[in-house]
Coordinates of C-alpha atoms and ligand atoms in Angstrom, one line a residue:
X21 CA -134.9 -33.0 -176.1
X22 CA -133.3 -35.5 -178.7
X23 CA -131.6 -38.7 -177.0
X24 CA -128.1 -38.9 -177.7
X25 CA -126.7 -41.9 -178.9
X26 CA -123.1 -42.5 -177.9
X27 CA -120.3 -44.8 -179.6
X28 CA -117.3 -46.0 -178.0
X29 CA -115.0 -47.5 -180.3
X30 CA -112.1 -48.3 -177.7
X31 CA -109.3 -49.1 -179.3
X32 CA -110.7 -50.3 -182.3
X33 CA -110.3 -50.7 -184.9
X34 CA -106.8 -51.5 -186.5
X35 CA -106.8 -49.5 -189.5
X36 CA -107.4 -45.9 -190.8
X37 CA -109.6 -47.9 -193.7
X38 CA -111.8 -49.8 -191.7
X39 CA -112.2 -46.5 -189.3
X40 CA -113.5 -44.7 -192.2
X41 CA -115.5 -47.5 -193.4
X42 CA -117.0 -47.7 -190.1
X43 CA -117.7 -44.1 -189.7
X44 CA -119.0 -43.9 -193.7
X45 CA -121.3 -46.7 -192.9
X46 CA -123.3 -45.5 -189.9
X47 CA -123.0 -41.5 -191.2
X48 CA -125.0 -42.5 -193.8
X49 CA -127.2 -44.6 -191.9
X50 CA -127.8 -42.2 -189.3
X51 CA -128.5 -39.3 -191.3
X52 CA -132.0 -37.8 -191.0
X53 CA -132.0 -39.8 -187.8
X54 CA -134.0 -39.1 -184.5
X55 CA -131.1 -38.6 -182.2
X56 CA -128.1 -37.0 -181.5
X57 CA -125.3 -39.4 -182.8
X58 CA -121.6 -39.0 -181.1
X59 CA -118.6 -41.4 -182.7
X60 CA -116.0 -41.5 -180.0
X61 CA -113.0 -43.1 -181.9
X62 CA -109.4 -44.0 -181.1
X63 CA -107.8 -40.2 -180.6
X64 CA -105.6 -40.7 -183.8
X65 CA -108.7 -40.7 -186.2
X66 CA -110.5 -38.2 -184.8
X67 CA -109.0 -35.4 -187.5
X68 CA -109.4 -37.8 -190.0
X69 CA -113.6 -38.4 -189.5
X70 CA -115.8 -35.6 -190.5
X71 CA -119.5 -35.3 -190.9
X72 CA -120.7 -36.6 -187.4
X73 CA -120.1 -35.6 -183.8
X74 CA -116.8 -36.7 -182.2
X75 CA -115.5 -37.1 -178.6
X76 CA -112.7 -38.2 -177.3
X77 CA -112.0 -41.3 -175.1
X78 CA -109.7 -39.6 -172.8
X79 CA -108.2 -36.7 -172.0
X80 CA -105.3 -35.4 -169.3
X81 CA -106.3 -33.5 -166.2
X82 CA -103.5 -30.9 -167.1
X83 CA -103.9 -28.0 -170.0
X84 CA -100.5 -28.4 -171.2
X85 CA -96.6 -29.6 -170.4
X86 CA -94.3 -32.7 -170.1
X87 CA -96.6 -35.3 -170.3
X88 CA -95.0 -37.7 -173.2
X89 CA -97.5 -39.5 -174.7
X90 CA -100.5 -37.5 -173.5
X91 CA -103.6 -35.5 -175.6
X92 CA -104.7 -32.0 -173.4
X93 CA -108.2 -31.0 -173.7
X94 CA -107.3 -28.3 -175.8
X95 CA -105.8 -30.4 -178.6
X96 CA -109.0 -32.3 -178.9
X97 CA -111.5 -28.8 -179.1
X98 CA -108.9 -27.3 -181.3
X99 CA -109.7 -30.3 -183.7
X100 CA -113.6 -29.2 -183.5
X101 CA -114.2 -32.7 -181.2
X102 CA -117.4 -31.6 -178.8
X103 CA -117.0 -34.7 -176.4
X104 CA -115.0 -36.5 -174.1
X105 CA -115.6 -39.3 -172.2
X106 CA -113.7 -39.0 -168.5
X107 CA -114.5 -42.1 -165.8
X108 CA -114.8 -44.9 -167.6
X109 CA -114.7 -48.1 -165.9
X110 CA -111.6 -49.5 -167.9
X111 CA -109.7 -46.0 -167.0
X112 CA -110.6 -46.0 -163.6
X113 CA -109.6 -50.4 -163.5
X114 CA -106.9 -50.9 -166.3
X115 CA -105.6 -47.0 -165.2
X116 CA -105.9 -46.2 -161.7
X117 CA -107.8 -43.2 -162.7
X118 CA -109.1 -41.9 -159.0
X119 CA -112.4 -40.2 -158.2
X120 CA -110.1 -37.2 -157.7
X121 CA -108.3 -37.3 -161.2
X122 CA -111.8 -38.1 -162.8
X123 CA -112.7 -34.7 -160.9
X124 CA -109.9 -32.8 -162.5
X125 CA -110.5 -34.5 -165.7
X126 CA -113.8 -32.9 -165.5
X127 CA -112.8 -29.8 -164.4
X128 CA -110.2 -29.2 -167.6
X129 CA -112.4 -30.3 -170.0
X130 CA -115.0 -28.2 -169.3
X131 CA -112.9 -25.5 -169.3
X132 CA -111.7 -26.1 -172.6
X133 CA -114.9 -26.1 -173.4
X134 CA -115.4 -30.0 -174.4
X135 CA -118.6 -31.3 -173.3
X136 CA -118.3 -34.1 -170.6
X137 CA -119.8 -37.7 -170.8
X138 CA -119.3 -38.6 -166.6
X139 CA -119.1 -42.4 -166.3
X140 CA -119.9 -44.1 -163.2
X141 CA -121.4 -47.4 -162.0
X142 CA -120.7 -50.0 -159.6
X143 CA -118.7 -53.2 -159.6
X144 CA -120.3 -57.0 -159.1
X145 CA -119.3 -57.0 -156.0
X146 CA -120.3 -53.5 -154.9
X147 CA -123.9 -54.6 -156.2
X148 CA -124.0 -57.9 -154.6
X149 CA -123.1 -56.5 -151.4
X150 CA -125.9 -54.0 -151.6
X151 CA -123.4 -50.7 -152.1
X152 CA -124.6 -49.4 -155.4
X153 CA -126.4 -46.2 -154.7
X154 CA -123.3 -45.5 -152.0
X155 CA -120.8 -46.0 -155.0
X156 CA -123.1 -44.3 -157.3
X157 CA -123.0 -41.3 -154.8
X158 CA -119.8 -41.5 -153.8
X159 CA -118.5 -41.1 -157.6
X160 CA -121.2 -38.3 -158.1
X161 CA -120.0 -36.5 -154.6
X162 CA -116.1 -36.6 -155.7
X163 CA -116.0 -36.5 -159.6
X164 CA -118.3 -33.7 -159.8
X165 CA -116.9 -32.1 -157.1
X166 CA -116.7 -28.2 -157.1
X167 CA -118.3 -28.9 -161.0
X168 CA -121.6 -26.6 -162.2
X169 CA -124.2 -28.7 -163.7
X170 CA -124.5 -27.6 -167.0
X171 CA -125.5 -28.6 -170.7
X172 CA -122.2 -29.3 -170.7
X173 CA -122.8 -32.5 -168.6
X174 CA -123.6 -35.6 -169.7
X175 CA -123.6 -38.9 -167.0
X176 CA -123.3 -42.2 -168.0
X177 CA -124.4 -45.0 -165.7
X178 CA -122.7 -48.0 -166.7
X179 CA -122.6 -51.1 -164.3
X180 CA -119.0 -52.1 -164.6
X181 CA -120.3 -56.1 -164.3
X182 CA -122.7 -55.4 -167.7
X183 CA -119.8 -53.4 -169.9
X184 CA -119.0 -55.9 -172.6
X185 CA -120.0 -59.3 -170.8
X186 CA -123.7 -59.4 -172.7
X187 CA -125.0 -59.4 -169.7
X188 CA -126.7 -55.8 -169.3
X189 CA -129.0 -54.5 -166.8
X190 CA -132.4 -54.7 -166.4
X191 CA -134.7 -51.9 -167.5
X192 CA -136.5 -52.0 -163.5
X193 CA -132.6 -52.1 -161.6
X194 CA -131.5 -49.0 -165.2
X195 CA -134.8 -46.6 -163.9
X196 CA -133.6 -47.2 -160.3
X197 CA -130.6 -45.9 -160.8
X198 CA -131.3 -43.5 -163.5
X199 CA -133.3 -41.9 -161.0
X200 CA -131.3 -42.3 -158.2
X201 CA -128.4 -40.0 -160.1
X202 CA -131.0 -37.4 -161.0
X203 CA -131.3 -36.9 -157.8
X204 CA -128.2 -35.9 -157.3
X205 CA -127.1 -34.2 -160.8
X206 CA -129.4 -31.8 -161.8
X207 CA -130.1 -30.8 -165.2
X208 CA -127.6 -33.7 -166.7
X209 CA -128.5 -35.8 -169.5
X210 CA -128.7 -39.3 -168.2
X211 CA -127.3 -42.3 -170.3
X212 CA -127.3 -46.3 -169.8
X213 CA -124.4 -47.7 -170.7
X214 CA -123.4 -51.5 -171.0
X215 CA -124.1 -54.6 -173.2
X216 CA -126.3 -52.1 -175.2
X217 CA -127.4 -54.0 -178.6
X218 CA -130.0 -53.4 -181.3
X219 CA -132.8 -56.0 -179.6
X220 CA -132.3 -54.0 -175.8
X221 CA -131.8 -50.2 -176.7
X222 CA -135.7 -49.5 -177.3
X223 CA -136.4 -50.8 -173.6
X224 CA -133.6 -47.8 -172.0
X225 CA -134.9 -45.3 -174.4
X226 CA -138.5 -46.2 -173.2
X227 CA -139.4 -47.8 -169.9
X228 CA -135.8 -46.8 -167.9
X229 CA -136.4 -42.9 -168.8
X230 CA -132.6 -42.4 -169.8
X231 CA -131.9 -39.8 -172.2
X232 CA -129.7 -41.6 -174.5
X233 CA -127.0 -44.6 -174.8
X234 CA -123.4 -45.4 -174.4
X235 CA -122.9 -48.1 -176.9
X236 CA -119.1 -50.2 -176.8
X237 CA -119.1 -52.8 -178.8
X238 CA -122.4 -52.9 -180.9
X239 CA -121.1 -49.4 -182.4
X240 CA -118.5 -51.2 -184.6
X241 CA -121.2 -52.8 -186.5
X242 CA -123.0 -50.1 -188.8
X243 CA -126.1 -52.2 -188.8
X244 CA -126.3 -52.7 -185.5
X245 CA -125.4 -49.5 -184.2
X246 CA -128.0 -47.6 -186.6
X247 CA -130.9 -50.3 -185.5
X248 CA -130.1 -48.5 -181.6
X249 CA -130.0 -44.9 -182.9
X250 CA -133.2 -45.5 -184.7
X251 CA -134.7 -47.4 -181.3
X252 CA -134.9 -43.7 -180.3
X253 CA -137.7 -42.9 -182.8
Ligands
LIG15 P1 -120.3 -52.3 -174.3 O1 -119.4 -51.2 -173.7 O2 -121.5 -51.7 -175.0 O3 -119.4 -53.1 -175.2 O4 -120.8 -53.2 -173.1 C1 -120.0 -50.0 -173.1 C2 -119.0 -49.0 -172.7 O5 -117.9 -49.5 -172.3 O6 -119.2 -47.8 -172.8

């Protein structure tokens, strides 16, 4: 199976201009490329960009109703977007998002027929105090609760301490826990996630057995971003 490279924009950038320019820049780049690319930009562009896979960053856990301010799962599939991501560390900090709204995050998007990229991955202190792989469970056991493993599923194991510090995780501690969750999700493509740049991604894609990338920051910069998609040659 191809890898599948993932981009998170966050809320970036600014502009509709520089969002196409963006998008332009590593379409072209990407094309004829050894994985499966997916652009997840700010929800606003996402019926603007055409010619790549899109995902959302978020979704709510409800289909439909008054929810000012929200985007249903529905809205986004309707739009011909295949992802979404649900669990993110900064939705689960900056948002209170609980393991049980994660869960019915899930839930809805699959039934709407989006594909799902599950975050999950433990804090500093979680690791330091030698928790991981009871967090890592834990988020498994209650976001994927009552959920059928599927194509549809796609995990993401992103060490909240090695999301956008530069400090990612090393390809022995990534095949640890890569494995660990394969344990426990069967038949899920399994991503690294975290600090991901152009002189790392070849080491995930090889030596930590992970079947693809979630990319924040590095997938703003077209060069960058196309030197990891390529890594998965
Ligand atoms: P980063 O973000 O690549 O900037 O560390 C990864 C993510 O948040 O998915």
């Amino acid at each position: 199976m191809k890898k599948l490279i993932v981009g998170n924009w966050k809320m970036n950038p600014v502009t509709l201009a520089e969002a196409n320019a963006i998008f332009d820049a590593i379409k072209s780049g990407a094309s004829g490329s050894p994985a499966d690319v997916v652009i997840c930009p700010p929800a606003i562009f996402l019926p603007v960009l055409k010619g790549m896979s899109l995902g959302a960053q978020n979704i709510h856990s409800e289909e439909r109703g008054a929810f000012t301010g929200e985007l249903s799962a529905g809205m986004v599939k309707d739009l011909g977007v295949v992802y979404v991501i649900v669990g993110h560390s900064e939705r689960r900090t900056l948002f209170g998002e609980t393991d049980e709204l994660v869960n019915k995050k899930v839930k809805t998007a699959l039934g709407a027929g989006l594909k799902v990229i599950f975050c999950i991955g433990e804090t500093a202190e979680e690791r330091d105090a030698g928790q991981k792989q009871e967090v890592l469970k834990r988020q498994i056991a209650k976001g994927l609760a009552g959920v059928g493993y599927s194509d549809s599923l796609v995990v993401a194991y992103e060490p909240v301490w090695a999301i956008g510090t530069g400090n990612n995780c090393g390809v022995e501690e990534t095949k640890e826990s890569i494995d660990f969750i394969r344990t426990r999700v069967k038949d899920a493509r399994v991503l690294y996630g975290g600090s991901v740049r152009g002189d790392n991604a070849k080491e995930y894609l090889g030596d930590a057995g992970t079947d693809g990338l979630l990319v924040g920051g590095a997938s703003l910069k077209p060069e960058e971003f196309i030197t990891i998609i390529n890594s998965a040659n």
